[in-house]
Amino acid sequence: MKILVLGGTIFVGRHIVEAALGRGHEVTLFNRGTRPSVFPNVDTLIGDRDGDLTALEGKQWDAVIDTSGYVPRVVRDSAELLRDSVGHYTFVSSISVYDDRTTPYLDEDASVATLKRDTEEVTSETYGALKALCEDVVNEVYGDAALNVRPGIVVGPYDPTDRFTYWVRRVAEGGEVLAPGGPEKVVQYIDARDLGAWVVTNVEARTAGTYNTVTTPDTVSFGDVVRHAREASGSDAEVTWVSEDFLLEQGVKPFADLPLWLPGERANFFRVSNERARALGLTPRPVRDTVADTYSWDAKRDEPLTAGIDRDREQALLSKWHHQSRGRQS
C-alpha cells in the first residue's frame, strides 16, 4: 500500500511508520521538516497543516494516517483536500474524548466531551473535546472509510512525555521511592509499538469505526510497573506507598507531579474497555517487556525528565509521611 502519514515521527508517528515499513508498505511523510528525519530514505513532503497543504495536491495514496490533528478546522482542511486522493483515513484521537472520567469500563459508545466555549486553544480542559470534534470531521468527510483510534497514555521507547519513563528511571536510581496509594492501584496505557502495529493492520483491512486502543483493564498495576522496573535495572529501590489523602493535603498534583496517578474514582480513567480493538487484533505486550525496553532506551539518554517531582521534594514528602506515621503509632 501507499500510505501517507500526517505529522512528525518523534513517537507515535515513528512507531506507525516503522510498522508500515516493516510490512513492506510505501510511506510518504508530510510535516514541517523542522527536525532531522529518523527516516532519511522515506519520501517527505514539506508543508504546514495550518495553511500550507500545497505539497499534498495532485497526488494519490491508498490511505492516510493522521497522527497530528488537534483542531477541527485544521483536520477538515486536510481531510477535504485528500478526499479524492486517498481511499481510507485513520485519525489518531484519544480516550480523553470521554466526558466521564469516573465510570469504569467505558466503551466507544460513551458520551464525549463538548467545548464550553468556542476556541481552538488546546489545553488540558479543551483537548478531549477538540479531539472529539476532529473525529466528527473525519466521519463526516470519509464515512465508512474513516477509522478513529482512541489510545490511552502512549508509552515505550522514544516517549517525549516521560510519564511512564519517570517511574522506570526513578526506580532504577534506587533508594527510597515515593509511590501513590498502594501497589494494587491499576494503570492503563498502550505501548506505542502495539499501537503502531494495530493501526497498520487495520489500515490494511480498511477498518472503519472507532476503537479504544489500550491495555486490557485491570491487568496492570502500579506494583507491576515498579517491580519490573526494579528487575530490569537491578535496582535496590524500596518503594514506600503513601496515602492519597496525604499527597493531596500536601498539594501534590495528580498525574502532573506523580505521573500515572489518579486518586479515588478518577482512577477509573484507567479502566477503559478495549474489547472492540482486541477483537480486531490488538495484543498488548506484557508490562515486563514495555518496562524493560523503556529502561534500555532511557539508559542511553542524557536528558532530564520532563515529568515527575524532583528528588528533593520527594524526599521531603517521605520524611513528613514517616514523621506523621510515627506520630500515629505513638
PDB file of C-alpha atoms in Angstrom, residues 104-227:
ATOM      1  CA  PRO A 104     -15.171   2.164  34.805  1.00  0.00           C
ATOM      2  CA  TYR A 105     -15.133   0.152  31.588  1.00  0.00           C
ATOM      3  CA  LEU A 106     -16.357   2.876  29.251  1.00  0.00           C
ATOM      4  CA  ASP A 107     -16.708   1.687  25.682  1.00  0.00           C
ATOM      5  CA  GLU A 108     -16.782   3.573  22.420  1.00  0.00           C
ATOM      6  CA  ASP A 109     -20.481   4.377  22.770  1.00  0.00           C
ATOM      7  CA  ALA A 110     -19.958   6.522  25.888  1.00  0.00           C
ATOM      8  CA  SER A 111     -20.683  10.229  25.580  1.00  0.00           C
ATOM      9  CA  VAL A 112     -17.853  12.562  24.633  1.00  0.00           C
ATOM     10  CA  ALA A 113     -16.822  15.943  25.940  1.00  0.00           C
ATOM     11  CA  THR A 114     -18.078  19.190  24.446  1.00  0.00           C
ATOM     12  CA  LEU A 115     -16.421  22.579  24.323  1.00  0.00           C
ATOM     13  CA  LYS A 116     -17.600  25.042  26.924  1.00  0.00           C
ATOM     14  CA  ARG A 117     -16.632  27.929  24.653  1.00  0.00           C
ATOM     15  CA  ASP A 118     -15.662  28.395  21.019  1.00  0.00           C
ATOM     16  CA  THR A 119     -11.886  28.011  20.924  1.00  0.00           C
ATOM     17  CA  GLU A 120      -9.032  26.403  19.052  1.00  0.00           C
ATOM     18  CA  GLU A 121      -6.663  26.669  22.012  1.00  0.00           C
ATOM     19  CA  VAL A 122      -5.509  23.198  23.033  1.00  0.00           C
ATOM     20  CA  THR A 123      -5.338  22.926  26.826  1.00  0.00           C
ATOM     21  CA  SER A 124      -5.903  20.174  29.356  1.00  0.00           C
ATOM     22  CA  GLU A 125      -9.537  21.353  29.534  1.00  0.00           C
ATOM     23  CA  THR A 126     -10.195  21.541  25.775  1.00  0.00           C
ATOM     24  CA  TYR A 127      -8.015  18.731  24.429  1.00  0.00           C
ATOM     25  CA  GLY A 128     -10.603  15.944  24.653  1.00  0.00           C
ATOM     26  CA  ALA A 129     -13.494  17.965  23.269  1.00  0.00           C
ATOM     27  CA  LEU A 130     -11.394  19.210  20.345  1.00  0.00           C
ATOM     28  CA  LYS A 131     -10.298  15.650  19.554  1.00  0.00           C
ATOM     29  CA  ALA A 132     -13.954  14.562  19.582  1.00  0.00           C
ATOM     30  CA  LEU A 133     -14.803  17.309  17.101  1.00  0.00           C
ATOM     31  CA  CYS A 134     -11.889  16.219  14.910  1.00  0.00           C
ATOM     32  CA  GLU A 135     -13.352  12.700  14.886  1.00  0.00           C
ATOM     33  CA  ASP A 136     -16.678  14.160  13.762  1.00  0.00           C
ATOM     34  CA  VAL A 137     -14.968  15.881  10.848  1.00  0.00           C
ATOM     35  CA  VAL A 138     -13.257  12.688   9.701  1.00  0.00           C
ATOM     36  CA  ASN A 139     -16.507  10.738   9.950  1.00  0.00           C
ATOM     37  CA  GLU A 140     -18.387  13.417   8.021  1.00  0.00           C
ATOM     38  CA  VAL A 141     -15.872  13.563   5.182  1.00  0.00           C
ATOM     39  CA  TYR A 142     -14.948   9.862   4.904  1.00  0.00           C
ATOM     40  CA  GLY A 143     -17.977   7.982   6.225  1.00  0.00           C
ATOM     41  CA  ASP A 144     -17.346   4.223   6.139  1.00  0.00           C
ATOM     42  CA  ALA A 145     -13.745   4.821   5.103  1.00  0.00           C
ATOM     43  CA  ALA A 146     -12.950   6.537   8.434  1.00  0.00           C
ATOM     44  CA  LEU A 147     -11.092   4.883  11.315  1.00  0.00           C
ATOM     45  CA  ASN A 148     -10.870   6.771  14.620  1.00  0.00           C
ATOM     46  CA  VAL A 149      -8.288   5.357  17.021  1.00  0.00           C
ATOM     47  CA  ARG A 150      -8.527   6.280  20.709  1.00  0.00           C
ATOM     48  CA  PRO A 151      -5.309   5.367  22.513  1.00  0.00           C
ATOM     49  CA  GLY A 152      -4.776   5.870  26.206  1.00  0.00           C
ATOM     50  CA  ILE A 153      -1.452   7.108  27.549  1.00  0.00           C
ATOM     51  CA  VAL A 154       1.087   6.039  24.946  1.00  0.00           C
ATOM     52  CA  VAL A 155       4.341   4.708  26.397  1.00  0.00           C
ATOM     53  CA  GLY A 156       7.568   3.000  25.423  1.00  0.00           C
ATOM     54  CA  PRO A 157      10.850   3.929  23.734  1.00  0.00           C
ATOM     55  CA  TYR A 158      11.096   7.492  22.366  1.00  0.00           C
ATOM     56  CA  ASP A 159       8.259   8.779  24.558  1.00  0.00           C
ATOM     57  CA  PRO A 160       8.882  12.544  24.880  1.00  0.00           C
ATOM     58  CA  THR A 161       6.385  12.983  27.741  1.00  0.00           C
ATOM     59  CA  ASP A 162       8.329  10.800  30.237  1.00  0.00           C
ATOM     60  CA  ARG A 163       5.100   9.977  32.103  1.00  0.00           C
ATOM     61  CA  PHE A 164       5.813   6.254  32.146  1.00  0.00           C
ATOM     62  CA  THR A 165       9.576   6.705  31.902  1.00  0.00           C
ATOM     63  CA  TYR A 166       9.575   8.679  35.160  1.00  0.00           C
ATOM     64  CA  TRP A 167       8.763   5.540  37.135  1.00  0.00           C
ATOM     65  CA  VAL A 168      11.226   3.385  35.236  1.00  0.00           C
ATOM     66  CA  ARG A 169      14.097   5.826  35.758  1.00  0.00           C
ATOM     67  CA  ARG A 170      13.185   6.712  39.316  1.00  0.00           C
ATOM     68  CA  VAL A 171      13.142   3.070  40.402  1.00  0.00           C
ATOM     69  CA  ALA A 172      16.382   2.424  38.526  1.00  0.00           C
ATOM     70  CA  GLU A 173      18.058   5.218  40.513  1.00  0.00           C
ATOM     71  CA  GLY A 174      17.418   3.257  43.697  1.00  0.00           C
ATOM     72  CA  GLY A 175      16.878   4.371  47.277  1.00  0.00           C
ATOM     73  CA  GLU A 176      13.501   5.070  48.803  1.00  0.00           C
ATOM     74  CA  VAL A 177      10.853   5.768  46.169  1.00  0.00           C
ATOM     75  CA  LEU A 178       7.570   7.523  46.926  1.00  0.00           C
ATOM     76  CA  ALA A 179       4.607   5.923  45.196  1.00  0.00           C
ATOM     77  CA  PRO A 180       0.902   6.834  45.464  1.00  0.00           C
ATOM     78  CA  GLY A 181      -1.803   4.764  47.130  1.00  0.00           C
ATOM     79  CA  GLY A 182      -0.824   1.123  47.002  1.00  0.00           C
ATOM     80  CA  PRO A 183       0.677  -1.441  44.657  1.00  0.00           C
ATOM     81  CA  GLU A 184      -2.766  -2.672  43.638  1.00  0.00           C
ATOM     82  CA  LYS A 185      -3.744   0.642  42.003  1.00  0.00           C
ATOM     83  CA  VAL A 186      -4.487  -0.010  38.358  1.00  0.00           C
ATOM     84  CA  VAL A 187      -2.800   1.745  35.474  1.00  0.00           C
ATOM     85  CA  GLN A 188      -3.666   1.593  31.794  1.00  0.00           C
ATOM     86  CA  TYR A 189      -1.728   2.685  28.737  1.00  0.00           C
ATOM     87  CA  ILE A 190      -0.698   1.394  25.317  1.00  0.00           C
ATOM     88  CA  ASP A 191       2.813   0.560  24.168  1.00  0.00           C
ATOM     89  CA  ALA A 192       3.475   2.686  21.073  1.00  0.00           C
ATOM     90  CA  ARG A 193       4.735  -0.357  19.185  1.00  0.00           C
ATOM     91  CA  ASP A 194       1.495  -2.237  19.810  1.00  0.00           C
ATOM     92  CA  LEU A 195      -0.463   0.838  18.748  1.00  0.00           C
ATOM     93  CA  GLY A 196       1.578   1.170  15.561  1.00  0.00           C
ATOM     94  CA  ALA A 197       1.142  -2.490  14.630  1.00  0.00           C
ATOM     95  CA  TRP A 198      -2.615  -2.391  15.254  1.00  0.00           C
ATOM     96  CA  VAL A 199      -3.093   0.787  13.244  1.00  0.00           C
ATOM     97  CA  VAL A 200      -1.237  -0.590  10.222  1.00  0.00           C
ATOM     98  CA  THR A 201      -3.112  -3.902  10.395  1.00  0.00           C
ATOM     99  CA  ASN A 202      -6.426  -2.090  10.345  1.00  0.00           C
ATOM    100  CA  VAL A 203      -5.383   0.321   7.624  1.00  0.00           C
ATOM    101  CA  GLU A 204      -4.591  -2.749   5.532  1.00  0.00           C
ATOM    102  CA  ALA A 205      -8.061  -4.131   6.324  1.00  0.00           C
ATOM    103  CA  ARG A 206      -9.718  -0.748   5.643  1.00  0.00           C
ATOM    104  CA  THR A 207     -11.354  -0.972   9.055  1.00  0.00           C
ATOM    105  CA  ALA A 208     -13.958   1.686   9.827  1.00  0.00           C
ATOM    106  CA  GLY A 209     -15.357   2.861  13.133  1.00  0.00           C
ATOM    107  CA  THR A 210     -13.990   3.948  16.492  1.00  0.00           C
ATOM    108  CA  TYR A 211     -11.778   1.872  18.780  1.00  0.00           C
ATOM    109  CA  ASN A 212     -10.176   2.263  22.209  1.00  0.00           C
ATOM    110  CA  THR A 213      -6.580   1.109  21.946  1.00  0.00           C
ATOM    111  CA  VAL A 214      -5.384   0.473  25.488  1.00  0.00           C
ATOM    112  CA  THR A 215      -4.151  -2.406  27.600  1.00  0.00           C
ATOM    113  CA  THR A 216      -6.856  -4.688  28.935  1.00  0.00           C
ATOM    114  CA  PRO A 217      -8.344  -3.103  32.092  1.00  0.00           C
ATOM    115  CA  ASP A 218      -7.299  -4.438  35.497  1.00  0.00           C
ATOM    116  CA  THR A 219      -4.315  -6.349  34.112  1.00  0.00           C
ATOM    117  CA  VAL A 220      -1.539  -3.897  35.066  1.00  0.00           C
ATOM    118  CA  SER A 221      -0.963  -2.251  38.440  1.00  0.00           C
ATOM    119  CA  PHE A 222       1.467   0.310  39.840  1.00  0.00           C
ATOM    120  CA  GLY A 223       3.069  -2.549  41.705  1.00  0.00           C
ATOM    121  CA  ASP A 224       3.726  -4.361  38.424  1.00  0.00           C
ATOM    122  CA  VAL A 225       5.409  -1.306  36.918  1.00  0.00           C
ATOM    123  CA  VAL A 226       7.772  -0.683  39.830  1.00  0.00           C
ATOM    124  CA  ARG A 227       8.544  -4.388  40.306  1.00  0.00           C
TER     125      ARG A 227
END
